[in-house]
């Protein structure tokens, strides 16, 4: 049996990790301390205030014309039809000049034709060394038909705001 080292005053253990692991660790600390991951109906409220907010927002890049990768949905009359339990649209923005440092809001119009109950949406943003979505880099909210404005910067998605190059959402 090995006795664990005494880590009291004067006894320090240095742990060496790669820069990417350290960056992930720091992001997770910020996320636990500051992130809000459930916006309830804030995106709906902000969407309804679009006209008054318009002068305070800039559009660093337009996503119009980007074709998303789709999962559990099919294209249907300029819309998407849900065909499974986990519908997803993934937009690859790696070729665009957009990152968490210059983009804090995501604005889009959404319409669910056959919505019968209160439904939730979840948005993931990732970049830099991340190859895909992860829960700590997501926000969820209750949606309604119309314009939605989602805060993806500041403390909402710490991994996104810290990224130097966004890749997907």
PDB file of C-alpha atoms in Angstrom:
ATOM      1  CA  UNK A   1       0.000   0.000   0.000  1.00  0.00           C
ATOM      2  CA  UNK A   2       1.302   3.432  -0.973  1.00  0.00           C
ATOM      3  CA  UNK A   3       0.714   6.272   1.441  1.00  0.00           C
ATOM      4  CA  UNK A   4      -0.756   9.305  -0.338  1.00  0.00           C
ATOM      5  CA  UNK A   5       1.484  12.362  -0.271  1.00  0.00           C
ATOM      6  CA  UNK A   6       0.832  15.087   2.271  1.00  0.00           C
ATOM      7  CA  UNK A   7      -0.539  18.035   0.276  1.00  0.00           C
ATOM      8  CA  UNK A   8      -0.723  20.385   3.189  1.00  0.00           C
ATOM      9  CA  UNK A   9       1.219  23.648   3.324  1.00  0.00           C
ATOM     10  CA  UNK A  10       4.690  23.315   1.837  1.00  0.00           C
ATOM     11  CA  UNK A  11       3.947  20.178  -0.146  1.00  0.00           C
ATOM     12  CA  UNK A  12       2.964  21.032  -3.714  1.00  0.00           C
ATOM     13  CA  UNK A  13       2.184  18.640  -6.526  1.00  0.00           C
ATOM     14  CA  UNK A  14       2.643  20.009 -10.046  1.00  0.00           C
ATOM     15  CA  UNK A  15       0.494  18.471 -12.742  1.00  0.00           C
ATOM     16  CA  UNK A  16       1.593  18.998 -16.329  1.00  0.00           C
ATOM     17  CA  UNK A  17      -1.087  18.865 -19.009  1.00  0.00           C
ATOM     18  CA  UNK A  18      -1.256  19.848 -22.658  1.00  0.00           C
ATOM     19  CA  UNK A  19      -2.383  23.400 -23.526  1.00  0.00           C
ATOM     20  CA  UNK A  20      -5.673  22.078 -24.936  1.00  0.00           C
ATOM     21  CA  UNK A  21      -6.470  20.184 -21.712  1.00  0.00           C
ATOM     22  CA  UNK A  22      -5.621  23.274 -19.657  1.00  0.00           C
ATOM     23  CA  UNK A  23      -7.827  25.450 -21.886  1.00  0.00           C
ATOM     24  CA  UNK A  24     -10.698  22.969 -21.488  1.00  0.00           C
ATOM     25  CA  UNK A  25     -10.210  22.953 -17.714  1.00  0.00           C
ATOM     26  CA  UNK A  26     -10.297  26.757 -17.492  1.00  0.00           C
ATOM     27  CA  UNK A  27     -13.393  26.865 -19.724  1.00  0.00           C
ATOM     28  CA  UNK A  28     -15.139  24.314 -17.511  1.00  0.00           C
ATOM     29  CA  UNK A  29     -14.388  26.409 -14.408  1.00  0.00           C
ATOM     30  CA  UNK A  30     -15.871  29.509 -16.065  1.00  0.00           C
ATOM     31  CA  UNK A  31     -18.856  27.482 -17.206  1.00  0.00           C
ATOM     32  CA  UNK A  32     -19.571  26.140 -13.720  1.00  0.00           C
ATOM     33  CA  UNK A  33     -19.188  29.580 -12.160  1.00  0.00           C
ATOM     34  CA  UNK A  34     -20.941  31.834 -14.662  1.00  0.00           C
ATOM     35  CA  UNK A  35     -22.752  30.028 -17.463  1.00  0.00           C
ATOM     36  CA  UNK A  36     -26.487  29.998 -17.871  1.00  0.00           C
ATOM     37  CA  UNK A  37     -27.591  27.033 -19.909  1.00  0.00           C
ATOM     38  CA  UNK A  38     -31.390  27.346 -19.753  1.00  0.00           C
ATOM     39  CA  UNK A  39     -32.744  30.576 -21.194  1.00  0.00           C
ATOM     40  CA  UNK A  40     -36.436  29.667 -20.807  1.00  0.00           C
ATOM     41  CA  UNK A  41     -38.260  32.156 -23.115  1.00  0.00           C
ATOM     42  CA  UNK A  42     -35.621  34.903 -23.315  1.00  0.00           C
ATOM     43  CA  UNK A  43     -34.884  34.233 -27.051  1.00  0.00           C
ATOM     44  CA  UNK A  44     -38.617  34.596 -27.776  1.00  0.00           C
ATOM     45  CA  UNK A  45     -38.802  37.880 -25.848  1.00  0.00           C
ATOM     46  CA  UNK A  46     -35.704  39.275 -27.525  1.00  0.00           C
ATOM     47  CA  UNK A  47     -37.040  38.167 -30.911  1.00  0.00           C
ATOM     48  CA  UNK A  48     -40.229  40.123 -30.292  1.00  0.00           C
ATOM     49  CA  UNK A  49     -38.039  43.152 -29.497  1.00  0.00           C
ATOM     50  CA  UNK A  50     -36.030  42.815 -32.711  1.00  0.00           C
ATOM     51  CA  UNK A  51     -37.049  46.210 -34.101  1.00  0.00           C
ATOM     52  CA  UNK A  52     -35.925  48.098 -31.006  1.00  0.00           C
ATOM     53  CA  UNK A  53     -32.744  46.006 -30.697  1.00  0.00           C
ATOM     54  CA  UNK A  54     -31.797  46.325 -34.381  1.00  0.00           C
ATOM     55  CA  UNK A  55     -29.810  49.548 -33.874  1.00  0.00           C
ATOM     56  CA  UNK A  56     -27.764  47.903 -31.119  1.00  0.00           C
ATOM     57  CA  UNK A  57     -26.835  44.813 -33.160  1.00  0.00           C
ATOM     58  CA  UNK A  58     -24.415  44.355 -36.035  1.00  0.00           C
ATOM     59  CA  UNK A  59     -24.172  41.408 -38.382  1.00  0.00           C
ATOM     60  CA  UNK A  60     -20.552  40.262 -38.623  1.00  0.00           C
ATOM     61  CA  UNK A  61     -21.558  37.504 -41.034  1.00  0.00           C
ATOM     62  CA  UNK A  62     -24.722  36.243 -42.710  1.00  0.00           C
ATOM     63  CA  UNK A  63     -25.443  32.537 -42.649  1.00  0.00           C
ATOM     64  CA  UNK A  64     -27.906  32.825 -45.524  1.00  0.00           C
ATOM     65  CA  UNK A  65     -27.067  30.301 -48.194  1.00  0.00           C
ATOM     66  CA  UNK A  66     -25.254  27.856 -45.918  1.00  0.00           C
ATOM     67  CA  UNK A  67     -26.535  24.319 -46.375  1.00  0.00           C
ATOM     68  CA  UNK A  68     -26.584  22.414 -43.104  1.00  0.00           C
ATOM     69  CA  UNK A  69     -25.788  18.777 -42.553  1.00  0.00           C
ATOM     70  CA  UNK A  70     -29.061  17.200 -41.482  1.00  0.00           C
ATOM     71  CA  UNK A  71     -29.904  14.343 -39.149  1.00  0.00           C
ATOM     72  CA  UNK A  72     -33.441  13.019 -38.604  1.00  0.00           C
ATOM     73  CA  UNK A  73     -34.883  15.747 -40.862  1.00  0.00           C
ATOM     74  CA  UNK A  74     -35.570  16.086 -44.568  1.00  0.00           C
ATOM     75  CA  UNK A  75     -35.837  19.146 -46.778  1.00  0.00           C
ATOM     76  CA  UNK A  76     -39.472  19.963 -47.515  1.00  0.00           C
ATOM     77  CA  UNK A  77     -40.760  23.108 -49.345  1.00  0.00           C
ATOM     78  CA  UNK A  78     -37.954  25.441 -48.185  1.00  0.00           C
ATOM     79  CA  UNK A  79     -38.361  23.999 -44.688  1.00  0.00           C
ATOM     80  CA  UNK A  80     -37.300  20.910 -42.790  1.00  0.00           C
ATOM     81  CA  UNK A  81     -39.558  18.043 -41.811  1.00  0.00           C
ATOM     82  CA  UNK A  82     -38.713  16.168 -38.605  1.00  0.00           C
ATOM     83  CA  UNK A  83     -38.332  12.440 -39.184  1.00  0.00           C
ATOM     84  CA  UNK A  84     -36.814  11.162 -35.960  1.00  0.00           C
ATOM     85  CA  UNK A  85     -36.335  11.607 -32.250  1.00  0.00           C
ATOM     86  CA  UNK A  86     -33.207  13.794 -32.356  1.00  0.00           C
ATOM     87  CA  UNK A  87     -33.532  16.248 -35.272  1.00  0.00           C
ATOM     88  CA  UNK A  88     -30.373  18.236 -35.991  1.00  0.00           C
ATOM     89  CA  UNK A  89     -29.168  20.904 -38.399  1.00  0.00           C
ATOM     90  CA  UNK A  90     -25.406  21.457 -38.279  1.00  0.00           C
ATOM     91  CA  UNK A  91     -23.957  24.533 -39.968  1.00  0.00           C
ATOM     92  CA  UNK A  92     -20.238  24.439 -40.776  1.00  0.00           C
ATOM     93  CA  UNK A  93     -19.014  28.022 -40.360  1.00  0.00           C
ATOM     94  CA  UNK A  94     -15.281  27.258 -40.459  1.00  0.00           C
ATOM     95  CA  UNK A  95     -14.867  29.064 -43.810  1.00  0.00           C
ATOM     96  CA  UNK A  96     -16.460  32.242 -42.443  1.00  0.00           C
ATOM     97  CA  UNK A  97     -14.741  34.941 -40.436  1.00  0.00           C
ATOM     98  CA  UNK A  98     -16.734  34.333 -37.285  1.00  0.00           C
ATOM     99  CA  UNK A  99     -15.733  33.432 -33.767  1.00  0.00           C
ATOM    100  CA  UNK A 100     -16.866  33.814 -30.206  1.00  0.00           C
ATOM    101  CA  UNK A 101     -14.857  36.998 -29.973  1.00  0.00           C
ATOM    102  CA  UNK A 102     -16.862  38.837 -32.629  1.00  0.00           C
ATOM    103  CA  UNK A 103     -20.261  37.139 -32.501  1.00  0.00           C
ATOM    104  CA  UNK A 104     -22.377  37.126 -29.369  1.00  0.00           C
ATOM    105  CA  UNK A 105     -25.922  36.712 -30.711  1.00  0.00           C
ATOM    106  CA  UNK A 106     -27.561  34.275 -33.097  1.00  0.00           C
ATOM    107  CA  UNK A 107     -30.737  35.584 -34.779  1.00  0.00           C
ATOM    108  CA  UNK A 108     -32.973  33.388 -36.885  1.00  0.00           C
ATOM    109  CA  UNK A 109     -36.607  32.909 -37.854  1.00  0.00           C
ATOM    110  CA  UNK A 110     -38.224  29.670 -36.761  1.00  0.00           C
ATOM    111  CA  UNK A 111     -41.634  28.208 -37.488  1.00  0.00           C
ATOM    112  CA  UNK A 112     -42.938  24.858 -36.297  1.00  0.00           C
ATOM    113  CA  UNK A 113     -46.064  24.086 -38.323  1.00  0.00           C
ATOM    114  CA  UNK A 114     -47.490  21.247 -36.235  1.00  0.00           C
ATOM    115  CA  UNK A 115     -46.392  22.311 -32.760  1.00  0.00           C
ATOM    116  CA  UNK A 116     -48.861  20.937 -30.216  1.00  0.00           C
ATOM    117  CA  UNK A 117     -47.089  21.573 -26.916  1.00  0.00           C
ATOM    118  CA  UNK A 118     -44.359  23.651 -25.338  1.00  0.00           C
ATOM    119  CA  UNK A 119     -41.135  22.541 -26.999  1.00  0.00           C
ATOM    120  CA  UNK A 120     -37.462  23.100 -26.296  1.00  0.00           C
ATOM    121  CA  UNK A 121     -34.543  23.776 -28.594  1.00  0.00           C
ATOM    122  CA  UNK A 122     -30.856  23.280 -27.823  1.00  0.00           C
ATOM    123  CA  UNK A 123     -28.020  25.072 -29.606  1.00  0.00           C
ATOM    124  CA  UNK A 124     -24.422  23.864 -29.465  1.00  0.00           C
ATOM    125  CA  UNK A 125     -21.419  25.945 -30.554  1.00  0.00           C
ATOM    126  CA  UNK A 126     -17.889  24.664 -30.842  1.00  0.00           C
ATOM    127  CA  UNK A 127     -14.584  25.569 -32.391  1.00  0.00           C
ATOM    128  CA  UNK A 128     -10.806  25.426 -32.089  1.00  0.00           C
ATOM    129  CA  UNK A 129      -9.782  21.890 -31.066  1.00  0.00           C
ATOM    130  CA  UNK A 130     -13.319  20.551 -30.566  1.00  0.00           C
ATOM    131  CA  UNK A 131     -14.532  18.140 -33.234  1.00  0.00           C
ATOM    132  CA  UNK A 132     -18.160  18.168 -32.203  1.00  0.00           C
ATOM    133  CA  UNK A 133     -20.841  19.278 -29.782  1.00  0.00           C
ATOM    134  CA  UNK A 134     -20.691  18.795 -26.026  1.00  0.00           C
ATOM    135  CA  UNK A 135     -23.198  19.680 -23.308  1.00  0.00           C
ATOM    136  CA  UNK A 136     -21.081  22.367 -21.643  1.00  0.00           C
ATOM    137  CA  UNK A 137     -21.117  24.256 -24.929  1.00  0.00           C
ATOM    138  CA  UNK A 138     -24.878  24.437 -25.315  1.00  0.00           C
ATOM    139  CA  UNK A 139     -27.862  26.516 -24.353  1.00  0.00           C
ATOM    140  CA  UNK A 140     -31.481  25.426 -24.369  1.00  0.00           C
ATOM    141  CA  UNK A 141     -34.707  27.374 -24.377  1.00  0.00           C
ATOM    142  CA  UNK A 142     -38.440  27.175 -24.927  1.00  0.00           C
ATOM    143  CA  UNK A 143     -39.235  28.325 -28.445  1.00  0.00           C
ATOM    144  CA  UNK A 144     -42.233  29.829 -30.166  1.00  0.00           C
ATOM    145  CA  UNK A 145     -42.766  30.602 -33.837  1.00  0.00           C
ATOM    146  CA  UNK A 146     -41.148  33.790 -35.091  1.00  0.00           C
ATOM    147  CA  UNK A 147     -37.807  35.537 -34.743  1.00  0.00           C
ATOM    148  CA  UNK A 148     -35.534  34.162 -32.033  1.00  0.00           C
ATOM    149  CA  UNK A 149     -32.433  35.930 -30.712  1.00  0.00           C
ATOM    150  CA  UNK A 150     -30.147  33.680 -28.691  1.00  0.00           C
ATOM    151  CA  UNK A 151     -27.240  34.887 -26.576  1.00  0.00           C
ATOM    152  CA  UNK A 152     -24.277  32.672 -27.462  1.00  0.00           C
ATOM    153  CA  UNK A 153     -21.573  34.993 -26.179  1.00  0.00           C
ATOM    154  CA  UNK A 154     -20.618  36.397 -22.805  1.00  0.00           C
ATOM    155  CA  UNK A 155     -21.204  33.809 -20.102  1.00  0.00           C
ATOM    156  CA  UNK A 156     -23.708  31.733 -22.051  1.00  0.00           C
ATOM    157  CA  UNK A 157     -21.301  29.556 -23.997  1.00  0.00           C
ATOM    158  CA  UNK A 158     -17.904  30.006 -22.427  1.00  0.00           C
ATOM    159  CA  UNK A 159     -16.271  27.667 -24.944  1.00  0.00           C
ATOM    160  CA  UNK A 160     -17.696  29.711 -27.818  1.00  0.00           C
ATOM    161  CA  UNK A 161     -16.691  33.124 -26.512  1.00  0.00           C
ATOM    162  CA  UNK A 162     -13.153  31.849 -25.855  1.00  0.00           C
ATOM    163  CA  UNK A 163     -12.785  30.354 -29.330  1.00  0.00           C
ATOM    164  CA  UNK A 164     -10.610  32.113 -31.846  1.00  0.00           C
ATOM    165  CA  UNK A 165     -12.233  30.337 -34.798  1.00  0.00           C
ATOM    166  CA  UNK A 166     -15.764  28.996 -34.741  1.00  0.00           C
ATOM    167  CA  UNK A 167     -16.318  25.808 -36.673  1.00  0.00           C
ATOM    168  CA  UNK A 168     -19.913  24.722 -36.215  1.00  0.00           C
ATOM    169  CA  UNK A 169     -23.188  25.231 -34.431  1.00  0.00           C
TER     170      UNK A 169
END
